[in-house]
Amino acid sequence: MTSETGGMLYAAIAAHASDRPEKTALSRGDHRLSYRELATAADTLATRLHDVGVTAESVVVIDLPVGFDTIVAMAAVSRAGAAFTLLEPELPDSRKQLIIDDCRPAALITESGLTRGPEPGPPLDERLVRRTSPAAYVGYTSGSTGVPKGAVIEQAALENHVRRTIEWYGLTSADTRLLFSSIAFDLALEQICTSMAVGCELVFRDEAFVYGGAEDFLHHCRRLGITVLSLPTGVFNRFGAELAGSDGRFAPDLRLVMAGGEAPTQGAVAAWANAAPGGTRVVNGYGPTETAVVVCYRDLLPGDDIAVGAPMDGVRFRLAPIGTEGDASELVIQGVAVGRGYLGRAASSSAFGLLDGKWSYRTGDVATARPDGGYDLHGRFDAQVKVNGGFRVEPGEIVSRLLAVDYVLDAVVVPFDGAAGRLLAAFVRLDGGRAAHQDPEAALVRQLAQTLPDYMVPSQVTVLDEFPLTSRGKVDQAALLDRARTRPGADAEEDADPADVTAQLRLAWRHVLGSPPEDGSTSFFAVGGNSVRAIELITQVRSRLDVQLRAAELYRTPGFDALARLLTDRRDGIPTAHHTTGTTLVPMRPAGADRLWVFLPPLSGAVTRYASLSRLLPADDTVWAMETPPELSGKGMAALADGLAEVLLAHDVDRYGTICVSGFSLGGVFGYEVARRLRDSCGDAVRALLIDPPDPGAHRVRVQDAFDIFVRVGWSIPVPAERFVTEDGGFDLAAVTAAAKDAGTLARDAGRQEIEDAWAVYESNARILDGLVLSPPDGLPVRILQGDTGGEIDYARRGPTAVTAGGGTPWTRGQALGQWRNILPDDAVDRLPVDHFALLESPNDELVRDWLDARARH
């Protein structure tokens, strides 16, 4: 399959396109790409690559969001006989530029299209001697000098890996594989290339594929029919620990799972072996970036010693004595799998060279041979470490980044074992006169996150006045490692009140990311958070607060303050999705008897929309919210407003000095009608402050529109609502139930009834404006905050989030619309240029809070 004119990947795809063109090659949700479509797209792009000068031994950088286009680009480069370099989409731009400068590509494929390389280098075989065949790809790993190192891997090496992997797994076209690994981790090539070579379906994680642990993850694998799974060892071990405590067999179709990157634990092996009712085959894979992905496999049974297997066909292992004493041996790899060497400044590395006349790669791993033909690994004798589930990094690169900060005098980076696997800790000495005055550790973490991949950002940074030294005057690495394990510097925080959600979340955040958030708006994923660390944060939150945080919620609400409010509401029993409580009047925050806020139900009929806002209002105020009573649902505005007002009067609403009646969207119309009724009993104490109410009576809210909002906003289901509309125009609520579970907004054990009850409220409220005619306020103080919807539903929740320059208010005078124009003057309307659905999203909810408080005082 390897030739001078095209690589193995394209050749396999083209063969399947000829033999079974309609067979699905790639899938993501409802989207499919057949082998014929994949080959056609690759042919088209390969022609364009040729037009810009790409030939054999050229390098093409692929910098795309992970999806179908990524595989098309890889196949097209393979078709051109060139070598690709894959860039992780979330990689900092500065690091991407370092890689581009090092490999000097002939072309770049990005979201903007195909372009020529800025400074194309000579062919790869002029930079490094060809060993067996044309170059297939350039894989990058960490470098001690601060520059990543690119290893050139040849076509024959990749093909040998793919062939032997297919044989070892027993992979067939009937299998279904999941692309799970980071595209920067060469384990992704194992998932992609073996799938395309054997002709099976490769599944991408769709919008619904979010998870908070092993059960959720395997639910999605079961939903997608995954039969063979390759996982970074950190994820394998973490999920294995969860599965060990469960009696369920969650993955009936999963016949094989491979752990790659570092050593799995015996407990995880045993747990994964029981993931399927008939047992799951567990495989340990080993292979450095400098060779073609994986060079040996070993099946592991529960209770087995954790070891690596004998080399696959075409590969040889040698044990070379280390040092003059020769009391330890380094694992050396020889044969077809070994790359040509490193590009650029790393090309002179002694890791590659001839040993006994054979081209070899010195792995740096200390090893001993086993009687059964396998090998035991005993760590490394050089400075490299494997962290975050298998990424091999040079601590020296991180040190060089720290020393580049002008106020860092010295730095040491050491690995330590954390709950989620091996992590990194950094220790620094600072020039106190130039260091950041507040939390320099957090400032350094943020700076590193701007230049390094997230797996290289230390999980903790500690400032020391002096480094501990050994009796010989060297930095005492053992003492630093002990400090890393005991997490110094957080002692005061560890005394935080166990019931204080914000304090405990701050501790969890610091435990996972190494430093607390800079401020309340700090996003988890902007300061080093990734999918593995998300699992760790979820686990920390559960252990500290006994509150369940779903991964879907963390991805939707990554800001610290917003996340703290969500967890506070959940702990206090306030719904955090559009679920109803079953109680018409919900005390959101009981407080004093001076000022009361009453928020009327929006389209969903639930108090959810007001959970965050209620906590932002002044601490001395009492806050109530109301839900649509089932007995009044569908009976029209007059009956509903009368009923809600009666409930309030029955709860002695007239004891409050000021009664601010409010509501968002449809709740604003309810609020106006209820406020008018309360005024008859409570007099001048009542005022109506309405948040972007619609124009009543001028139009009927279509049931189809309400269903769209129900699906995409109410239950945060990230797919078009049309998917759940039946051929006769009805709504498939069973499918909505399943999708809400996938989205993490409905509990796995919930039935369909909750969805049906919620939709009944949406549907009846959607009809409630039809024919409504507003009556004048008759002296009732009314103010409206008008959002900017742009005339369309905007699920992106767009809108500015900062107050105006100079400290002024962010809202401006608006204009009364529709029936509001008939009963209110224009000066009763303020306008905030934020999309309707973004008004109560953090941090815009703070702007709304300011408006409510200001207007309540006038």
Tab-separated table of N, CA, C and O in Angstrom, residues 389-463:
chain	number	residue	atom	x	y	z
A	389	GLY	N	-2.171	11.557	31.794
A	389	GLY	CA	-2.699	10.428	31.051
A	389	GLY	C	-1.815	9.910	29.955
A	389	GLY	O	-2.245	9.064	29.174
A	390	GLY	N	-0.554	10.366	29.846
A	390	GLY	CA	0.340	9.769	28.865
A	390	GLY	C	1.120	10.738	28.009
A	390	GLY	O	1.941	10.310	27.200
A	391	PHE	N	0.911	12.041	28.140
A	391	PHE	CA	1.698	12.997	27.375
A	391	PHE	C	3.102	13.066	27.946
A	391	PHE	O	3.295	13.296	29.143
A	392	ARG	N	4.100	12.876	27.090
A	392	ARG	CA	5.493	12.915	27.535
A	392	ARG	C	6.010	14.338	27.392
A	392	ARG	O	5.937	14.934	26.310
A	393	VAL	N	6.502	14.892	28.471
A	393	VAL	CA	6.950	16.281	28.449
A	393	VAL	C	8.343	16.382	29.054
A	393	VAL	O	8.774	15.523	29.827
A	394	GLU	N	9.017	17.444	28.682
A	394	GLU	CA	10.316	17.785	29.268
A	394	GLU	C	10.079	18.902	30.277
A	394	GLU	O	9.723	20.024	29.891
A	395	PRO	N	10.232	18.653	31.580
A	395	PRO	CA	10.067	19.738	32.550
A	395	PRO	C	10.930	20.948	32.222
A	395	PRO	O	10.565	22.080	32.541
A	396	GLY	N	12.068	20.704	31.551
A	396	GLY	CA	12.942	21.824	31.191
A	396	GLY	C	12.258	22.829	30.294
A	396	GLY	O	12.570	24.034	30.336
A	397	GLU	N	11.320	22.378	29.452
A	397	GLU	CA	10.605	23.330	28.596
A	397	GLU	C	9.725	24.246	29.440
A	397	GLU	O	9.627	25.455	29.177
A	398	ILE	N	9.094	23.693	30.457
A	398	ILE	CA	8.246	24.507	31.320
A	398	ILE	C	9.106	25.462	32.137
A	398	ILE	O	8.756	26.633	32.325
A	399	VAL	N	10.255	24.967	32.603
A	399	VAL	CA	11.177	25.836	33.336
A	399	VAL	C	11.615	27.011	32.477
A	399	VAL	O	11.652	28.166	32.929
A	400	SER	N	11.938	26.737	31.221
A	400	SER	CA	12.382	27.823	30.340
A	400	SER	C	11.285	28.857	30.147
A	400	SER	O	11.559	30.058	30.035
A	401	ARG	N	10.020	28.412	30.106
A	401	ARG	CA	8.907	29.350	29.989
A	401	ARG	C	8.764	30.194	31.249
A	401	ARG	O	8.480	31.391	31.185
A	402	LEU	N	8.954	29.565	32.404
A	402	LEU	CA	8.876	30.325	33.649
A	402	LEU	C	9.998	31.343	33.761
A	402	LEU	O	9.784	32.491	34.181
A	403	LEU	N	11.210	30.934	33.366
A	403	LEU	CA	12.349	31.856	33.466
A	403	LEU	C	12.247	33.009	32.484
A	403	LEU	O	12.930	34.031	32.642
A	404	ALA	N	11.396	32.858	31.465
A	404	ALA	CA	11.201	33.952	30.514
A	404	ALA	C	10.361	35.070	31.114
A	404	ALA	O	10.306	36.174	30.557
A	405	VAL	N	9.679	34.803	32.244
A	405	VAL	CA	8.904	35.841	32.938
A	405	VAL	C	9.884	36.720	33.703
A	405	VAL	O	10.723	36.221	34.470
A	406	ASP	N	9.806	38.023	33.513
A	406	ASP	CA	10.861	38.909	33.996
A	406	ASP	C	11.041	38.911	35.509
A	406	ASP	O	12.116	39.236	36.009
A	407	TYR	N	10.021	38.546	36.273
A	407	TYR	CA	10.177	38.590	37.729
A	407	TYR	C	10.447	37.215	38.345
A	407	TYR	O	10.485	37.074	39.568
A	408	VAL	N	10.627	36.183	37.522
A	408	VAL	CA	10.961	34.846	38.031
A	408	VAL	C	12.479	34.706	38.064
A	408	VAL	O	13.154	34.799	37.037
A	409	LEU	N	13.024	34.461	39.250
A	409	LEU	CA	14.466	34.338	39.412
A	409	LEU	C	14.947	32.906	39.179
A	409	LEU	O	16.026	32.681	38.643
A	410	ASP	N	14.161	31.933	39.599
A	410	ASP	CA	14.555	30.536	39.447
A	410	ASP	C	13.289	29.690	39.461
A	410	ASP	O	12.255	30.096	40.012
A	411	ALA	N	13.370	28.508	38.875
A	411	ALA	CA	12.190	27.647	38.797
A	411	ALA	C	12.608	26.189	38.752
A	411	ALA	O	13.648	25.842	38.182
A	412	VAL	N	11.795	25.339	39.353
A	412	VAL	CA	11.973	23.886	39.322
A	412	VAL	C	10.600	23.273	39.074
A	412	VAL	O	9.606	23.716	39.666
A	413	VAL	N	10.535	22.275	38.219
A	413	VAL	CA	9.280	21.580	37.938
A	413	VAL	C	9.467	20.103	38.255
A	413	VAL	O	10.433	19.481	37.789
A	414	VAL	N	8.556	19.538	39.055
A	414	VAL	CA	8.651	18.131	39.427
A	414	VAL	C	7.308	17.450	39.177
A	414	VAL	O	6.253	18.080	39.312
A	415	PRO	N	7.311	16.167	38.809
A	415	PRO	CA	6.055	15.423	38.672
A	415	PRO	C	5.634	14.838	40.012
A	415	PRO	O	6.464	14.549	40.873
A	416	PHE	N	4.315	14.697	40.203
A	416	PHE	CA	3.827	14.027	41.404
A	416	PHE	C	2.548	13.294	41.041
A	416	PHE	O	1.903	13.589	40.022
A	417	ASP	N	2.172	12.337	41.851
A	417	ASP	CA	0.994	11.518	41.579
A	417	ASP	C	-0.223	12.134	42.242
A	417	ASP	O	-0.280	12.269	43.475
A	418	GLY	N	-1.207	12.518	41.417
A	418	GLY	CA	-2.467	13.052	41.911
A	418	GLY	C	-3.584	12.053	41.691
A	418	GLY	O	-3.375	10.957	41.180
A	419	ALA	N	-4.802	12.459	42.057
A	419	ALA	CA	-5.947	11.547	41.941
A	419	ALA	C	-6.234	11.186	40.495
A	419	ALA	O	-6.726	10.106	40.196
A	420	ALA	N	-5.934	12.106	39.556
A	420	ALA	CA	-6.243	11.855	38.150
A	420	ALA	C	-5.030	11.343	37.386
A	420	ALA	O	-5.049	11.267	36.169
A	421	GLY	N	-3.958	10.954	38.094
A	421	GLY	CA	-2.760	10.477	37.420
A	421	GLY	C	-1.584	11.375	37.742
A	421	GLY	O	-1.623	12.207	38.652
A	422	ARG	N	-0.519	11.217	36.973
A	422	ARG	CA	0.694	11.992	37.228
A	422	ARG	C	0.510	13.422	36.729
A	422	ARG	O	0.087	13.669	35.600
A	423	LEU	N	0.836	14.388	37.605
A	423	LEU	CA	0.677	15.807	37.315
A	423	LEU	C	2.013	16.514	37.522
A	423	LEU	O	3.005	15.900	37.909
A	424	LEU	N	2.032	17.805	37.269
A	424	LEU	CA	3.240	18.607	37.410
A	424	LEU	C	3.045	19.682	38.468
A	424	LEU	O	1.976	20.284	38.576
A	425	ALA	N	4.092	19.923	39.236
A	425	ALA	CA	4.118	21.019	40.204
A	425	ALA	C	5.316	21.900	39.895
A	425	ALA	O	6.413	21.396	39.621
A	426	ALA	N	5.115	23.194	39.942
A	426	ALA	CA	6.203	24.147	39.695
A	426	ALA	C	6.493	24.917	40.981
A	426	ALA	O	5.572	25.312	41.702
A	427	PHE	N	7.784	25.107	41.259
A	427	PHE	CA	8.231	25.911	42.392
A	427	PHE	C	9.091	27.044	41.851
A	427	PHE	O	9.962	26.816	40.996
A	428	VAL	N	8.840	28.257	42.326
A	428	VAL	CA	9.548	29.423	41.778
A	428	VAL	C	10.040	30.326	42.903
A	428	VAL	O	9.470	30.376	43.985
A	429	ARG	N	11.145	31.014	42.604
A	429	ARG	CA	11.599	32.139	43.423
A	429	ARG	C	11.391	33.401	42.617
A	429	ARG	O	11.683	33.440	41.418
A	430	LEU	N	10.874	34.452	43.261
A	430	LEU	CA	10.483	35.658	42.541
A	430	LEU	C	11.256	36.872	43.021
A	430	LEU	O	11.725	36.930	44.162
A	431	ASP	N	11.369	37.834	42.125
A	431	ASP	CA	11.831	39.171	42.479
A	431	ASP	C	10.621	39.908	43.035
A	431	ASP	O	9.726	40.313	42.293
A	432	GLY	N	10.556	40.027	44.364
A	432	GLY	CA	9.374	40.583	45.008
A	432	GLY	C	9.008	41.973	44.534
A	432	GLY	O	7.833	42.345	44.533
A	433	GLY	N	9.993	42.751	44.107
A	433	GLY	CA	9.703	44.104	43.673
A	433	GLY	C	8.965	44.172	42.345
A	433	GLY	O	8.289	45.161	42.056
A	434	ARG	N	9.100	43.117	41.521
A	434	ARG	CA	8.461	43.140	40.197
A	434	ARG	C	7.341	42.121	40.056
A	434	ARG	O	6.639	42.103	39.042
A	435	ALA	N	7.148	41.273	41.056
A	435	ALA	CA	6.142	40.213	40.952
A	435	ALA	C	4.745	40.790	41.096
A	435	ALA	O	4.548	41.878	41.657
A	436	ALA	N	3.779	40.058	40.578
A	436	ALA	CA	2.382	40.448	40.739
A	436	ALA	C	2.058	40.490	42.231
A	436	ALA	O	2.376	39.566	42.973
A	437	HIS	N	1.418	41.571	42.686
A	437	HIS	CA	1.193	41.750	44.116
A	437	HIS	C	0.138	40.789	44.647
A	437	HIS	O	0.220	40.335	45.772
A	438	GLN	N	-0.876	40.485	43.849
A	438	GLN	CA	-1.951	39.608	44.296
A	438	GLN	C	-1.863	38.273	43.569
A	438	GLN	O	-1.951	38.213	42.353
A	439	ASP	N	-1.674	37.233	44.352
A	439	ASP	CA	-1.683	35.858	43.846
A	439	ASP	C	-0.762	35.658	42.647
A	439	ASP	O	-1.211	35.410	41.527
A	440	PRO	N	0.573	35.776	42.847
A	440	PRO	CA	1.506	35.574	41.728
A	440	PRO	C	1.441	34.160	41.165
A	440	PRO	O	1.716	33.951	39.991
A	441	GLU	N	1.062	33.177	42.007
A	441	GLU	CA	0.940	31.807	41.492
A	441	GLU	C	-0.111	31.735	40.385
A	441	GLU	O	0.115	31.147	39.322
A	442	ALA	N	-1.275	32.347	40.635
A	442	ALA	CA	-2.341	32.329	39.626
A	442	ALA	C	-1.904	33.079	38.375
A	442	ALA	O	-2.216	32.681	37.246
A	443	ALA	N	-1.165	34.180	38.557
A	443	ALA	CA	-0.705	34.948	37.393
A	443	ALA	C	0.236	34.106	36.530
A	443	ALA	O	0.166	34.149	35.290
A	444	LEU	N	1.102	33.312	37.167
A	444	LEU	CA	2.024	32.472	36.401
A	444	LEU	C	1.287	31.351	35.671
A	444	LEU	O	1.619	31.007	34.534
A	445	VAL	N	0.284	30.764	36.328
A	445	VAL	CA	-0.502	29.730	35.662
A	445	VAL	C	-1.157	30.302	34.417
A	445	VAL	O	-1.174	29.677	33.346
A	446	ARG	N	-1.710	31.513	34.532
A	446	ARG	CA	-2.367	32.124	33.364
A	446	ARG	C	-1.364	32.381	32.246
A	446	ARG	O	-1.668	32.181	31.059
A	447	GLN	N	-0.165	32.828	32.600
A	447	GLN	CA	0.842	33.082	31.570
A	447	GLN	C	1.272	31.792	30.874
A	447	GLN	O	1.437	31.753	29.657
A	448	LEU	N	1.445	30.718	31.645
A	448	LEU	CA	1.826	29.446	31.034
A	448	LEU	C	0.726	28.924	30.126
A	448	LEU	O	1.002	28.345	29.071
A	449	ALA	N	-0.532	29.123	30.533
A	449	ALA	CA	-1.650	28.642	29.723
A	449	ALA	C	-1.733	29.354	28.383
A	449	ALA	O	-2.339	28.845	27.436
A	450	GLN	N	-1.114	30.524	28.280
A	450	GLN	CA	-1.128	31.276	27.020
A	450	GLN	C	-0.085	30.773	26.033
A	450	GLN	O	-0.144	31.098	24.850
A	451	THR	N	0.891	29.977	26.504
A	451	THR	CA	1.972	29.545	25.615
A	451	THR	C	2.160	28.047	25.542
A	451	THR	O	2.822	27.560	24.623
A	452	LEU	N	1.596	27.306	26.485
A	452	LEU	CA	1.815	25.860	26.529
A	452	LEU	C	0.500	25.110	26.340
A	452	LEU	O	-0.567	25.628	26.687
A	453	PRO	N	0.557	23.885	25.825
A	453	PRO	CA	-0.653	23.049	25.783
A	453	PRO	C	-1.166	22.824	27.198
A	453	PRO	O	-0.387	22.836	28.165
A	454	ASP	N	-2.468	22.582	27.346
A	454	ASP	CA	-3.023	22.475	28.695
A	454	ASP	C	-2.409	21.340	29.496
A	454	ASP	O	-2.281	21.425	30.711
A	455	TYR	N	-1.963	20.258	28.808
A	455	TYR	CA	-1.389	19.146	29.564
A	455	TYR	C	-0.008	19.472	30.111
A	455	TYR	O	0.519	18.724	30.937
A	456	MET	N	0.600	20.576	29.668
A	456	MET	CA	1.905	20.972	30.185
A	456	MET	C	1.825	22.066	31.245
A	456	MET	O	2.840	22.429	31.838
A	457	VAL	N	0.639	22.598	31.474
A	457	VAL	CA	0.479	23.635	32.492
A	457	VAL	C	0.471	22.969	33.865
A	457	VAL	O	-0.334	22.072	34.122
A	458	PRO	N	1.388	23.355	34.780
A	458	PRO	CA	1.447	22.701	36.095
A	458	PRO	C	0.110	22.782	36.829
A	458	PRO	O	-0.610	23.782	36.734
A	459	SER	N	-0.205	21.730	37.564
A	459	SER	CA	-1.427	21.716	38.357
A	459	SER	C	-1.292	22.557	39.619
A	459	SER	O	-2.292	22.851	40.260
A	460	GLN	N	-0.083	22.913	39.966
A	460	GLN	CA	0.121	23.828	41.086
A	460	GLN	C	1.420	24.588	40.882
A	460	GLN	O	2.391	24.057	40.355
A	461	VAL	N	1.389	25.842	41.287
A	461	VAL	CA	2.586	26.683	41.285
A	461	VAL	C	2.745	27.228	42.695
A	461	VAL	O	1.791	27.754	43.281
A	462	THR	N	3.941	27.089	43.253
A	462	THR	CA	4.200	27.514	44.626
A	462	THR	C	5.396	28.459	44.649
A	462	THR	O	6.447	28.147	44.071
A	463	VAL	N	5.217	29.597	45.299
A	463	VAL	CA	6.310	30.558	45.458
A	463	VAL	C	7.072	30.244	46.744
A	463	VAL	O	6.466	30.103	47.820
